[in-house]
GROMACS .gro file of C-alpha atoms in nm:
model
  224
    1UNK     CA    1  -0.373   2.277   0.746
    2UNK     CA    2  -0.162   2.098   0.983
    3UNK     CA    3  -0.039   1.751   0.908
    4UNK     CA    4  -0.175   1.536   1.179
    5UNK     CA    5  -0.153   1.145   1.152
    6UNK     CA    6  -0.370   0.918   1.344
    7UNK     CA    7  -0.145   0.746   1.571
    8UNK     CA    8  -0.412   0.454   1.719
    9UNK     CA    9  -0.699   0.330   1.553
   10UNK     CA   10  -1.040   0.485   1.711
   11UNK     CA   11  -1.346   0.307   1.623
   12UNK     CA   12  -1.643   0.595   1.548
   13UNK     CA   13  -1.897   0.439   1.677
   14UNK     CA   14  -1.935   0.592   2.007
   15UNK     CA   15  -2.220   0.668   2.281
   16UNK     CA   16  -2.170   0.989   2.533
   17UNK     CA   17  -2.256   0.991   2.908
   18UNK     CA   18  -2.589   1.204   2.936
   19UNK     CA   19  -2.480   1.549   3.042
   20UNK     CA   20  -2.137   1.554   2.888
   21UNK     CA   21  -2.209   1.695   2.585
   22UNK     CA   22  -2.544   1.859   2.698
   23UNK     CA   23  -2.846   1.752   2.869
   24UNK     CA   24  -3.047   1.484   2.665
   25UNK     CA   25  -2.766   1.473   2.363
   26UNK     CA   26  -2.796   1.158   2.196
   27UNK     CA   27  -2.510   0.928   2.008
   28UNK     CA   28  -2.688   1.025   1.741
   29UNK     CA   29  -2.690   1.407   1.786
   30UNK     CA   30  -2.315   1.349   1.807
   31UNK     CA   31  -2.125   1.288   1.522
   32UNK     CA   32  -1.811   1.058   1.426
   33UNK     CA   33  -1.653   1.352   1.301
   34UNK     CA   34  -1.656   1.527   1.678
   35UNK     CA   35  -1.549   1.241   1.839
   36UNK     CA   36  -1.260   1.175   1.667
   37UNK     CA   37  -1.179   1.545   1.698
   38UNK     CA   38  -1.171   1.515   2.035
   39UNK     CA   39  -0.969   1.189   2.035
   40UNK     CA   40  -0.688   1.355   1.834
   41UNK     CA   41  -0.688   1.625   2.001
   42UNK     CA   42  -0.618   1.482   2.306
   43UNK     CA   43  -0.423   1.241   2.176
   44UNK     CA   44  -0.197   1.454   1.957
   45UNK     CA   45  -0.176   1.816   2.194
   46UNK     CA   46  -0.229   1.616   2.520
   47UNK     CA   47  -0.457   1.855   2.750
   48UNK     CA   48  -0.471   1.884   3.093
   49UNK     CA   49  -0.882   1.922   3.076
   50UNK     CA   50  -1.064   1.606   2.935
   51UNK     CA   51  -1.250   1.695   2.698
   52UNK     CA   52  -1.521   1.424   2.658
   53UNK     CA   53  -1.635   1.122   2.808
   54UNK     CA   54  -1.723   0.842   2.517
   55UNK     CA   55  -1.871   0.492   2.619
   56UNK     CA   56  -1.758   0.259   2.410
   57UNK     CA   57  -1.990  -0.019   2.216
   58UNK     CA   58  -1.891  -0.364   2.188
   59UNK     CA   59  -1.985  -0.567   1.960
   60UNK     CA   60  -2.311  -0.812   2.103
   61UNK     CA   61  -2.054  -1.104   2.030
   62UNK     CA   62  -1.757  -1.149   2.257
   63UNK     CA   63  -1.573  -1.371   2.061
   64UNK     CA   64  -1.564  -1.107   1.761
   65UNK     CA   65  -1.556  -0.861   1.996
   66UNK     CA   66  -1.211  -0.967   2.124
   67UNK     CA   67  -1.081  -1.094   1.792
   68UNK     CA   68  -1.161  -0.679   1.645
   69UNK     CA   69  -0.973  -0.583   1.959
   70UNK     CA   70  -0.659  -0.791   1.882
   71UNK     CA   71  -0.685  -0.678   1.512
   72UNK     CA   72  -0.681  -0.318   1.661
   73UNK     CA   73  -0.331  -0.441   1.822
   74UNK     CA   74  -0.204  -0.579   1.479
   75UNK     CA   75  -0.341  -0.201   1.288
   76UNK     CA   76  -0.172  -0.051   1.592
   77UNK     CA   77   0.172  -0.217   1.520
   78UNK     CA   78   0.199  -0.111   1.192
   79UNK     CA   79   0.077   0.267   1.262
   80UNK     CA   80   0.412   0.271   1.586
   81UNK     CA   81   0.599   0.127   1.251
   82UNK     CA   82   0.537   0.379   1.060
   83UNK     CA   83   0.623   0.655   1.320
   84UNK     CA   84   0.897   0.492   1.391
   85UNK     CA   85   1.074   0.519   1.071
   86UNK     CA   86   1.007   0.881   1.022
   87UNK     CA   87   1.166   0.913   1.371
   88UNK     CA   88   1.494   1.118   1.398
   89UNK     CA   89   1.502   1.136   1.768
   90UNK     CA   90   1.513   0.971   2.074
   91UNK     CA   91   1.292   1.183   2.310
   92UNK     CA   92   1.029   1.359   2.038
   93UNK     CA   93   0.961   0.945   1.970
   94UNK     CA   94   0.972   0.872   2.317
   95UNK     CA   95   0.732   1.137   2.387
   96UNK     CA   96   0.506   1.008   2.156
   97UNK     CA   97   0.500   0.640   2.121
   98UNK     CA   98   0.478   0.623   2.545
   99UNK     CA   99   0.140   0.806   2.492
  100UNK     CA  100   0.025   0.564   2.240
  101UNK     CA  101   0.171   0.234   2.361
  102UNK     CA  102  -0.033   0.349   2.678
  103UNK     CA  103  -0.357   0.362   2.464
  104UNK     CA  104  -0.279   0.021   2.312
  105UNK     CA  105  -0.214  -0.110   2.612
  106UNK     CA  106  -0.511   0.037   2.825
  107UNK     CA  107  -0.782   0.030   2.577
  108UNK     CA  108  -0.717  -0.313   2.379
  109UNK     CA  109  -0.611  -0.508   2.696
  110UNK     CA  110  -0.463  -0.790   2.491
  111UNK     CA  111  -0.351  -1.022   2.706
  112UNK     CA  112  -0.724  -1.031   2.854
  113UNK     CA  113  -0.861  -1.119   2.481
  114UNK     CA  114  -0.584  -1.370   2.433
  115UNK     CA  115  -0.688  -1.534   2.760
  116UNK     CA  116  -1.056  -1.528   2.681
  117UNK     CA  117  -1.026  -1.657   2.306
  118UNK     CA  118  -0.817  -1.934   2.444
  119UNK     CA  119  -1.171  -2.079   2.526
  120UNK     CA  120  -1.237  -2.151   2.174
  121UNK     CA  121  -0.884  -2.293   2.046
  122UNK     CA  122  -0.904  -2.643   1.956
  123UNK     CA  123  -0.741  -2.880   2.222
  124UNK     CA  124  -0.479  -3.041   1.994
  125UNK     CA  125  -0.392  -2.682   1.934
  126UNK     CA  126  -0.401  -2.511   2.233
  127UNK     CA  127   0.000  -2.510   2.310
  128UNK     CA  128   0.106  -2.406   2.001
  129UNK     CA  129  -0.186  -2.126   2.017
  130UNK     CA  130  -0.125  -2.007   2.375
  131UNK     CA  131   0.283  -2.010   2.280
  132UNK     CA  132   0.225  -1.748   2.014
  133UNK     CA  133  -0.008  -1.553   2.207
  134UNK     CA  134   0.250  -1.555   2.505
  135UNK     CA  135   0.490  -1.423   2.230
  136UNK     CA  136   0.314  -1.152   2.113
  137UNK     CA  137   0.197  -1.031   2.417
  138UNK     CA  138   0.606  -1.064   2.547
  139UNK     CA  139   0.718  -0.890   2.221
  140UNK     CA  140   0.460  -0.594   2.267
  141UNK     CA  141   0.576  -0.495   2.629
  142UNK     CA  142   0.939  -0.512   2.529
  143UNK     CA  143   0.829  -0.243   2.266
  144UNK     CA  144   0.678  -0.093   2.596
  145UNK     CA  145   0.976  -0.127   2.829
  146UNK     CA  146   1.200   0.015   2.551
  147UNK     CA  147   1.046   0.311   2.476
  148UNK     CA  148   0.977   0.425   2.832
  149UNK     CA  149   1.370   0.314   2.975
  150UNK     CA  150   1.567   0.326   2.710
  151UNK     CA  151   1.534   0.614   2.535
  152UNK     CA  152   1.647   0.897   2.616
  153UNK     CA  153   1.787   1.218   2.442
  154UNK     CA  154   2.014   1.294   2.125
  155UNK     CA  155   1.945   1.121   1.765
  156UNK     CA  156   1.734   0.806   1.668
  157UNK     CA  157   2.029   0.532   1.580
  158UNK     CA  158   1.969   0.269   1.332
  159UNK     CA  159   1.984   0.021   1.616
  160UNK     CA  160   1.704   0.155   1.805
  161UNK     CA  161   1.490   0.202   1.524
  162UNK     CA  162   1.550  -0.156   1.405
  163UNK     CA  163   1.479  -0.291   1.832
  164UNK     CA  164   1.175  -0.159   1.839
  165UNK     CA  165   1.062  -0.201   1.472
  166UNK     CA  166   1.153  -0.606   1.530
  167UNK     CA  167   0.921  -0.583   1.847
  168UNK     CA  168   0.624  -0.490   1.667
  169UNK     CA  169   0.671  -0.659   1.385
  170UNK     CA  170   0.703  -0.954   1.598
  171UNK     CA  171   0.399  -0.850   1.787
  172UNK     CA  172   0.164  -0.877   1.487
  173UNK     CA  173   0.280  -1.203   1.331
  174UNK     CA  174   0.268  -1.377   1.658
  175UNK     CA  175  -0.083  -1.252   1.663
  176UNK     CA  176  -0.122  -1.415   1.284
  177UNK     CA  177  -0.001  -1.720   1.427
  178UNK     CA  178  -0.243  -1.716   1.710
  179UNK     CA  179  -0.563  -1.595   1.515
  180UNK     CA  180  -0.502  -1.918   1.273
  181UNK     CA  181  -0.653  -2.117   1.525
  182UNK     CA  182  -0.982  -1.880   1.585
  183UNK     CA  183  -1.355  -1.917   1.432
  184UNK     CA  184  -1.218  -1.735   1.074
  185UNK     CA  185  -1.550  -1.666   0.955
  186UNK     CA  186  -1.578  -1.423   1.356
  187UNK     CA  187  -1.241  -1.329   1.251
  188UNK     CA  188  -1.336  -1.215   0.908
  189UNK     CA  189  -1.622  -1.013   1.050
  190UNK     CA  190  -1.402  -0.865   1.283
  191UNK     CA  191  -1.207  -0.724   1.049
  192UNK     CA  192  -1.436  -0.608   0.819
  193UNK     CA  193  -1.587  -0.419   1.144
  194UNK     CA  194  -1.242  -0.265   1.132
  195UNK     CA  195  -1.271  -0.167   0.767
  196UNK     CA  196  -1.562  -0.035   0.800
  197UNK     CA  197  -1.530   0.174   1.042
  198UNK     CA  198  -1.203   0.318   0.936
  199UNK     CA  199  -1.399   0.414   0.598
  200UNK     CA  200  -1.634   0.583   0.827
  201UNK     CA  201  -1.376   0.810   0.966
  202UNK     CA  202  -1.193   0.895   0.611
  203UNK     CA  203  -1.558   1.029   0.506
  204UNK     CA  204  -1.537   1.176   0.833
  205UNK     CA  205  -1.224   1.371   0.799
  206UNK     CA  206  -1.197   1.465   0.410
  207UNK     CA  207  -1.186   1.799   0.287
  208UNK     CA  208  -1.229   1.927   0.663
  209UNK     CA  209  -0.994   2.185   0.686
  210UNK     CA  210  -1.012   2.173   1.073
  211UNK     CA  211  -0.917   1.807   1.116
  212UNK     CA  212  -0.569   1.792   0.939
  213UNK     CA  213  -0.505   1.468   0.750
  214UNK     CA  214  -0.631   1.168   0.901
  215UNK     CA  215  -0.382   0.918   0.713
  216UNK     CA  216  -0.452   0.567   0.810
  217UNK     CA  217  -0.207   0.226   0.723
  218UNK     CA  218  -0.280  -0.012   0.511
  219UNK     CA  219  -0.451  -0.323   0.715
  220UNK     CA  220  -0.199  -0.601   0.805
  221UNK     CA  221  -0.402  -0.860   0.662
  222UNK     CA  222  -0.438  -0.708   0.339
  223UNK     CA  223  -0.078  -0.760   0.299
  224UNK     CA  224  -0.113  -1.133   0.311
   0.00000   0.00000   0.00000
């Protein structure tokens, strides 16, 4: 059994194009556990075929639905973290965390949900609010620009480790900071959208020899 870790958060609820996976194949006909297969897979061994096409469902609330896609950002944080510090070196971590900064970056588009939840931020809070979200979203693409021009080849030094650790650290409390002055009780159901689903994809993946060890973080805001 190899010892695959999951390196960015995929949601298992998922809906296929019609004719991908065969003619008239239904979400439902399609399991979490295939998806999520396919995710890692491409994720992990990087092919040059695509091997599915998965629609994504948002949540019928776009308030929540941003919020869960900013508490993706904050899991995401803490899963680089983690790689990060069982890193030895420079380009086997730059190979990998360019990948999944990529992902984080393309799929949770966080500067969009910062801008829309802005809407809903109380005026007398708005500056402090937008300041943190500016923060986060500045400490995230340093992360970015690190990884992809500043690493190079050799061993992983303490002081490279600690840059980019800093950056996502700094990331995810920023977001804290910002998600103080959001709806709580969307927030709360955003997260527990997040739980859930994660749940969902442990049941998924245990005791399937096939799938490797899907080996998720703990939440961020379980911590606090």
């Amino acid at each position: 059994m190899s010892n695959v870790e999951s390196l960015v958060a995929f949601p298992p609820k998922r809906r296929c194009a019609q004719g991908v996976f065969g003619k008239g194949k239904s979400a439902s006909e399609r399991s979490r556990r295939d998806i999520l297969h396919t995710f890692m897979s491409t994720l992990i061994l990087w092919p040059t075929v695509k091997k599915s096409c998965v629609a994504y469902e948002p949540d019928p609330d776009p308030v929540k639905e941003s919020l869960y896609l900013i508490s993706r950002v904050q899991e995401a944080t803490v899963q680089q973290e983690r790689f990060v510090r069982k890193a030895s070196d420079q380009s086997t971590l730059k190979n990998k965390m360019k990948l999944t900064l990529l992902l984080i970056e393309k799929n949770y588009k966080l500067v969009d949900q910062l801008t829309y939840c802005s809407r809903f931020i109380p005026s007398d809070s708005l500056v402090i609010a937008t300041e943190a979200g500016n923060e986060a979203t500045e400490e995230l693409q340093s992360a970015i620009d690190y990884v992809r021009s500043d690493l190079n080849s050799g061993p992983l030094g303490d002081d490279q480790k600690e840059f980019i650790t800093n950056a996502l650290v700094n990331t995810r409390e920023k977001l804290f900071i910002y998600l103080d002055f959001m709806p709580q009780e969307k927030l709360e159901g955003a997260r527990k959208r997040i739980e859930d689903e994660n749940k969902l994809n442990i049941e998924e993946f245990d005791g399937d020899e096939d799938a490797g060890v899907y080996n998720p973080v703990i939440l961020p805001w379980k911590n606090r």
